[in-house]
Amino acid sequence: MVYQPSDDDRASVEGWFARYDALAEQGAIEELADLAVFPMNVVTDVPGGHAAVKQWSRREYVEAMKEAMGGGTAGLGLTSVRTPHFVSPNLVVVETDATMTIEGREERMHYADLLVRTEEGWAFQTMIQGGWGHGWAPARRG
């Protein structure tokens, strides 16, 4: 049976992302890590290659986000359109189309996150975005 989310379900995910976006804007990396479940799955690909998969600890996530976000996303003109796909009441894959302006250039991104409902509320557990896998080993089956 296909789960049909309620308006409250959708609103709870939108509220979670509003909090996430506010923390990202401030560059509050430790607080962003508080919104995750670790180990976190990170799925990407190696440009010109194949998929690459890692599991990050909290420390690895914080290091990577400090490098990627620096002082936060404030001033980047970041806009995001998110589309949640509920698998069940407790699992939702959220696709995001985002646009940001960096040094006058418009950058577009498409990525997805798996959010899981915990006793404390929603948390992200898997990040999926192409092109991050420079130097990563390609994924292997088995």
CSV table of N, CA and C in Angstrom, one decimal, residues 30-127:
chain,number,residue,atom,x,y,z
A,30,GLU,N,27.9,22.6,13.8
A,30,GLU,CA,27.6,21.6,14.9
A,30,GLU,C,26.1,21.4,15.1
A,31,GLU,N,25.4,22.5,15.0
A,31,GLU,CA,23.9,22.4,15.2
A,31,GLU,C,23.3,21.7,14.0
A,32,LEU,N,23.9,21.8,12.8
A,32,LEU,CA,23.4,21.0,11.7
A,32,LEU,C,23.6,19.5,11.9
A,33,ALA,N,24.8,19.2,12.5
A,33,ALA,CA,25.1,17.8,12.8
A,33,ALA,C,24.1,17.3,13.8
A,34,ASP,N,23.6,18.1,14.7
A,34,ASP,CA,22.6,17.7,15.7
A,34,ASP,C,21.3,17.2,15.0
A,35,LEU,N,21.1,17.6,13.7
A,35,LEU,CA,19.9,17.3,13.0
A,35,LEU,C,20.1,16.0,12.2
A,36,ALA,N,21.2,15.3,12.4
A,36,ALA,CA,21.5,14.1,11.6
A,36,ALA,C,21.6,12.8,12.4
A,37,VAL,N,21.5,11.7,11.7
A,37,VAL,CA,21.8,10.4,12.3
A,37,VAL,C,23.1,9.9,11.8
A,38,PHE,N,24.0,9.5,12.6
A,38,PHE,CA,25.3,9.0,12.2
A,38,PHE,C,25.5,7.5,12.6
A,39,PRO,N,26.2,6.7,11.8
A,39,PRO,CA,26.9,7.2,10.6
A,39,PRO,C,25.9,7.6,9.5
A,40,MET,N,26.4,8.6,8.8
A,40,MET,CA,25.5,9.1,7.7
A,40,MET,C,26.0,8.5,6.4
A,41,ASN,N,25.1,8.1,5.5
A,41,ASN,CA,25.4,7.6,4.2
A,41,ASN,C,25.6,8.9,3.3
A,42,VAL,N,26.7,8.8,2.5
A,42,VAL,CA,26.9,9.9,1.5
A,42,VAL,C,27.1,9.2,0.2
A,43,VAL,N,26.3,9.6,-0.8
A,43,VAL,CA,26.2,8.9,-2.1
A,43,VAL,C,26.5,10.0,-3.1
A,44,THR,N,27.5,9.7,-4.0
A,44,THR,CA,27.8,10.7,-5.0
A,44,THR,C,28.4,9.9,-6.2
A,45,ASP,N,29.1,10.6,-7.1
A,45,ASP,CA,29.7,9.9,-8.2
A,45,ASP,C,31.1,10.5,-8.4
A,46,VAL,N,31.9,9.7,-9.1
A,46,VAL,CA,33.2,10.2,-9.5
A,46,VAL,C,33.1,10.7,-10.9
A,47,PRO,N,33.3,12.0,-11.1
A,47,PRO,CA,33.2,12.5,-12.5
A,47,PRO,C,33.9,11.7,-13.5
A,48,GLY,N,33.1,11.3,-14.6
A,48,GLY,CA,33.6,10.4,-15.6
A,48,GLY,C,33.8,9.0,-15.2
A,49,GLY,N,33.3,8.6,-14.0
A,49,GLY,CA,33.4,7.3,-13.5
A,49,GLY,C,32.1,6.7,-13.1
A,50,HIS,N,32.1,6.2,-11.9
A,50,HIS,CA,30.9,5.5,-11.3
A,50,HIS,C,30.5,6.1,-10.0
A,51,ALA,N,29.5,5.5,-9.4
A,51,ALA,CA,29.0,6.0,-8.1
A,51,ALA,C,30.1,5.7,-7.1
A,52,ALA,N,30.0,6.5,-6.0
A,52,ALA,CA,30.9,6.4,-4.9
A,52,ALA,C,30.1,6.5,-3.6
A,53,VAL,N,30.4,5.7,-2.6
A,53,VAL,CA,29.6,5.7,-1.4
A,53,VAL,C,30.5,5.7,-0.2
A,54,LYS,N,30.2,6.5,0.8
A,54,LYS,CA,30.9,6.5,2.1
A,54,LYS,C,29.9,6.6,3.2
A,55,GLN,N,30.4,6.3,4.4
A,55,GLN,CA,29.7,6.5,5.6
A,55,GLN,C,30.5,7.5,6.4
A,56,TRP,N,29.9,8.6,6.8
A,56,TRP,CA,30.6,9.7,7.6
A,56,TRP,C,30.2,9.6,9.0
A,57,SER,N,31.2,9.7,9.9
A,57,SER,CA,31.0,10.0,11.3
A,57,SER,C,30.6,11.4,11.5
A,58,ARG,N,30.2,11.8,12.7
A,58,ARG,CA,29.8,13.2,12.9
A,58,ARG,C,31.0,14.1,12.6
A,59,ARG,N,32.2,13.6,13.1
A,59,ARG,CA,33.4,14.4,12.9
A,59,ARG,C,33.7,14.6,11.4
A,60,GLU,N,33.5,13.6,10.6
A,60,GLU,CA,33.8,13.7,9.2
A,60,GLU,C,32.8,14.6,8.5
A,61,TYR,N,31.5,14.5,8.9
A,61,TYR,CA,30.5,15.4,8.4
A,61,TYR,C,30.8,16.9,8.7
A,62,VAL,N,31.2,17.2,10.0
A,62,VAL,CA,31.5,18.5,10.4
A,62,VAL,C,32.7,19.1,9.6
A,63,GLU,N,33.7,18.3,9.4
A,63,GLU,CA,34.8,18.7,8.7
A,63,GLU,C,34.5,19.0,7.2
A,64,ALA,N,33.7,18.1,6.6
A,64,ALA,CA,33.3,18.4,5.2
A,64,ALA,C,32.4,19.6,5.0
A,65,MET,N,31.5,19.8,6.0
A,65,MET,CA,30.6,20.9,5.9
A,65,MET,C,31.3,22.2,6.1
A,66,LYS,N,32.3,22.2,7.0
A,66,LYS,CA,33.0,23.5,7.3
A,66,LYS,C,33.8,23.8,6.0
A,67,GLU,N,34.3,22.9,5.3
A,67,GLU,CA,35.0,23.1,4.0
A,67,GLU,C,34.0,23.6,3.0
A,68,ALA,N,32.8,22.9,2.9
A,68,ALA,CA,31.9,23.3,1.8
A,68,ALA,C,31.1,24.6,2.1
A,69,MET,N,30.8,24.8,3.4
A,69,MET,CA,29.9,26.0,3.7
A,69,MET,C,30.7,27.2,4.2
A,70,GLY,N,31.9,26.9,4.7
A,70,GLY,CA,32.7,28.0,5.3
A,70,GLY,C,31.8,28.7,6.4
A,71,GLY,N,31.6,30.0,6.3
A,71,GLY,CA,30.9,30.8,7.2
A,71,GLY,C,29.4,30.7,7.1
A,72,GLY,N,28.9,29.9,6.2
A,72,GLY,CA,27.4,29.8,6.0
A,72,GLY,C,27.0,30.2,4.6
A,73,THR,N,25.7,30.1,4.4
A,73,THR,CA,25.1,30.3,3.1
A,73,THR,C,24.6,31.7,2.9
A,74,ALA,N,24.7,32.6,4.0
A,74,ALA,CA,24.1,33.9,3.9
A,74,ALA,C,24.8,34.7,2.8
A,75,GLY,N,24.0,35.5,2.1
A,75,GLY,CA,24.6,36.3,1.0
A,75,GLY,C,24.8,35.6,-0.3
A,76,LEU,N,24.4,34.3,-0.4
A,76,LEU,CA,24.5,33.5,-1.6
A,76,LEU,C,23.3,33.6,-2.5
A,77,GLY,N,22.2,34.2,-2.0
A,77,GLY,CA,21.0,34.3,-2.8
A,77,GLY,C,20.5,32.9,-3.1
A,78,LEU,N,20.6,32.0,-2.1
A,78,LEU,CA,20.2,30.6,-2.2
A,78,LEU,C,18.7,30.5,-2.2
A,79,THR,N,18.1,29.8,-3.2
A,79,THR,CA,16.7,29.4,-3.3
A,79,THR,C,16.6,27.9,-3.5
A,80,SER,N,15.7,27.3,-2.8
A,80,SER,CA,15.5,25.9,-3.0
A,80,SER,C,14.1,25.5,-3.2
A,81,VAL,N,13.8,24.6,-4.1
A,81,VAL,CA,12.5,24.0,-4.3
A,81,VAL,C,12.6,22.6,-3.9
A,82,ARG,N,11.8,22.2,-2.9
A,82,ARG,CA,12.0,20.8,-2.4
A,82,ARG,C,10.7,20.0,-2.7
A,83,THR,N,10.9,18.8,-3.1
A,83,THR,CA,9.8,17.9,-3.3
A,83,THR,C,9.9,16.6,-2.5
A,84,PRO,N,9.1,16.5,-1.4
A,84,PRO,CA,9.2,15.3,-0.6
A,84,PRO,C,8.4,14.1,-1.2
A,85,HIS,N,9.1,12.9,-1.1
A,85,HIS,CA,8.5,11.7,-1.5
A,85,HIS,C,8.4,10.8,-0.3
A,86,PHE,N,7.2,10.6,0.3
A,86,PHE,CA,7.1,9.8,1.5
A,86,PHE,C,7.1,8.4,1.1
A,87,VAL,N,8.0,7.6,1.8
A,87,VAL,CA,8.0,6.1,1.6
A,87,VAL,C,7.1,5.5,2.6
A,88,SER,N,7.0,6.1,3.8
A,88,SER,CA,6.2,5.7,4.9
A,88,SER,C,6.0,6.9,5.8
A,89,PRO,N,5.3,6.8,6.9
A,89,PRO,CA,5.2,8.0,7.8
A,89,PRO,C,6.5,8.4,8.4
A,90,ASN,N,7.5,7.5,8.4
A,90,ASN,CA,8.8,7.8,9.1
A,90,ASN,C,10.0,7.9,8.2
A,91,LEU,N,9.8,7.7,6.9
A,91,LEU,CA,10.8,7.8,5.9
A,91,LEU,C,10.4,8.7,4.7
A,92,VAL,N,11.2,9.7,4.4
A,92,VAL,CA,10.9,10.6,3.3
A,92,VAL,C,12.2,10.9,2.5
A,93,VAL,N,12.1,10.7,1.2
A,93,VAL,CA,13.2,11.2,0.3
A,93,VAL,C,12.8,12.5,-0.2
A,94,VAL,N,13.7,13.5,0.0
A,94,VAL,CA,13.4,14.9,-0.5
A,94,VAL,C,14.3,15.3,-1.6
A,95,GLU,N,13.8,15.5,-2.7
A,95,GLU,CA,14.6,16.0,-3.9
A,95,GLU,C,14.6,17.6,-3.8
A,96,THR,N,15.7,18.1,-4.0
A,96,THR,CA,15.9,19.6,-4.0
A,96,THR,C,16.5,20.1,-5.3
A,97,ASP,N,15.9,21.1,-5.8
A,97,ASP,CA,16.5,21.9,-6.9
A,97,ASP,C,16.8,23.2,-6.3
A,98,ALA,N,18.1,23.6,-6.3
A,98,ALA,CA,18.6,24.8,-5.7
A,98,ALA,C,19.4,25.7,-6.7
A,99,THR,N,19.3,27.0,-6.4
A,99,THR,CA,20.1,27.9,-7.2
A,99,THR,C,20.7,28.9,-6.2
A,100,MET,N,22.0,29.1,-6.4
A,100,MET,CA,22.7,30.1,-5.6
A,100,MET,C,23.6,30.9,-6.5
A,101,THR,N,24.0,32.1,-6.0
A,101,THR,CA,24.8,33.0,-6.7
A,101,THR,C,26.2,33.1,-6.0
A,102,ILE,N,27.2,32.7,-6.8
A,102,ILE,CA,28.6,32.8,-6.2
A,102,ILE,C,29.4,33.7,-7.1
A,103,GLU,N,29.9,34.8,-6.5
A,103,GLU,CA,30.7,35.7,-7.3
A,103,GLU,C,30.1,36.1,-8.6
A,104,GLY,N,28.8,36.4,-8.5
A,104,GLY,CA,28.0,36.9,-9.7
A,104,GLY,C,27.6,35.8,-10.7
A,105,ARG,N,28.0,34.5,-10.4
A,105,ARG,CA,27.6,33.4,-11.3
A,105,ARG,C,26.5,32.6,-10.6
A,106,GLU,N,25.5,32.2,-11.4
A,106,GLU,CA,24.4,31.4,-10.9
A,106,GLU,C,24.8,30.0,-11.0
A,107,GLU,N,24.7,29.2,-9.9
A,107,GLU,CA,25.0,27.8,-9.8
A,107,GLU,C,23.7,27.1,-9.5
A,108,ARG,N,23.5,26.0,-10.3
A,108,ARG,CA,22.3,25.2,-10.0
A,108,ARG,C,22.7,23.8,-9.5
A,109,MET,N,21.9,23.3,-8.6
A,109,MET,CA,22.2,22.0,-8.0
A,109,MET,C,20.9,21.2,-7.9
A,110,HIS,N,21.1,19.9,-8.0
A,110,HIS,CA,20.0,18.9,-7.8
A,110,HIS,C,20.5,17.9,-6.9
A,111,TYR,N,19.8,17.6,-5.8
A,111,TYR,CA,20.3,16.6,-4.9
A,111,TYR,C,19.1,16.1,-4.1
A,112,ALA,N,19.3,15.0,-3.3
A,112,ALA,CA,18.3,14.4,-2.5
A,112,ALA,C,18.8,14.1,-1.1
A,113,ASP,N,17.9,14.0,-0.2
A,113,ASP,CA,18.2,13.6,1.2
A,113,ASP,C,17.2,12.6,1.6
A,114,LEU,N,17.6,11.6,2.4
A,114,LEU,CA,16.7,10.7,3.1
A,114,LEU,C,16.6,11.2,4.5
A,115,LEU,N,15.4,11.6,4.9
A,115,LEU,CA,15.1,12.0,6.3
A,115,LEU,C,14.4,10.8,7.0
A,116,VAL,N,14.7,10.6,8.2
A,116,VAL,CA,14.1,9.5,9.0
A,116,VAL,C,13.5,10.1,10.3
A,117,ARG,N,12.4,9.7,10.6
A,117,ARG,CA,11.7,10.2,11.8
A,117,ARG,C,12.3,9.5,13.1
A,118,THR,N,12.9,10.3,14.0
A,118,THR,CA,13.4,9.8,15.2
A,118,THR,C,12.5,10.2,16.4
A,119,GLU,N,12.8,9.8,17.6
A,119,GLU,CA,12.0,10.2,18.7
A,119,GLU,C,12.1,11.7,18.9
A,120,GLU,N,13.2,12.3,18.5
A,120,GLU,CA,13.4,13.8,18.6
A,120,GLU,C,12.8,14.5,17.4
A,121,GLY,N,12.3,13.8,16.4
A,121,GLY,CA,11.8,14.5,15.2
A,121,GLY,C,12.6,14.1,14.0
A,122,TRP,N,12.4,14.7,12.9
A,122,TRP,CA,13.1,14.4,11.6
A,122,TRP,C,14.6,14.6,11.8
A,123,ALA,N,15.4,13.7,11.0
A,123,ALA,CA,16.8,13.8,11.0
A,123,ALA,C,17.2,13.3,9.6
A,124,PHE,N,18.3,13.9,9.1
A,124,PHE,CA,18.8,13.4,7.8
A,124,PHE,C,19.8,12.3,8.0
A,125,GLN,N,19.7,11.3,7.2
A,125,GLN,CA,20.6,10.1,7.3
A,125,GLN,C,21.4,9.8,6.1
A,126,THR,N,20.9,10.2,4.9
A,126,THR,CA,21.6,10.0,3.7
A,126,THR,C,21.6,11.2,2.8
A,127,MET,N,22.7,11.6,2.3
A,127,MET,CA,22.8,12.7,1.4
A,127,MET,C,23.2,12.2,0.0
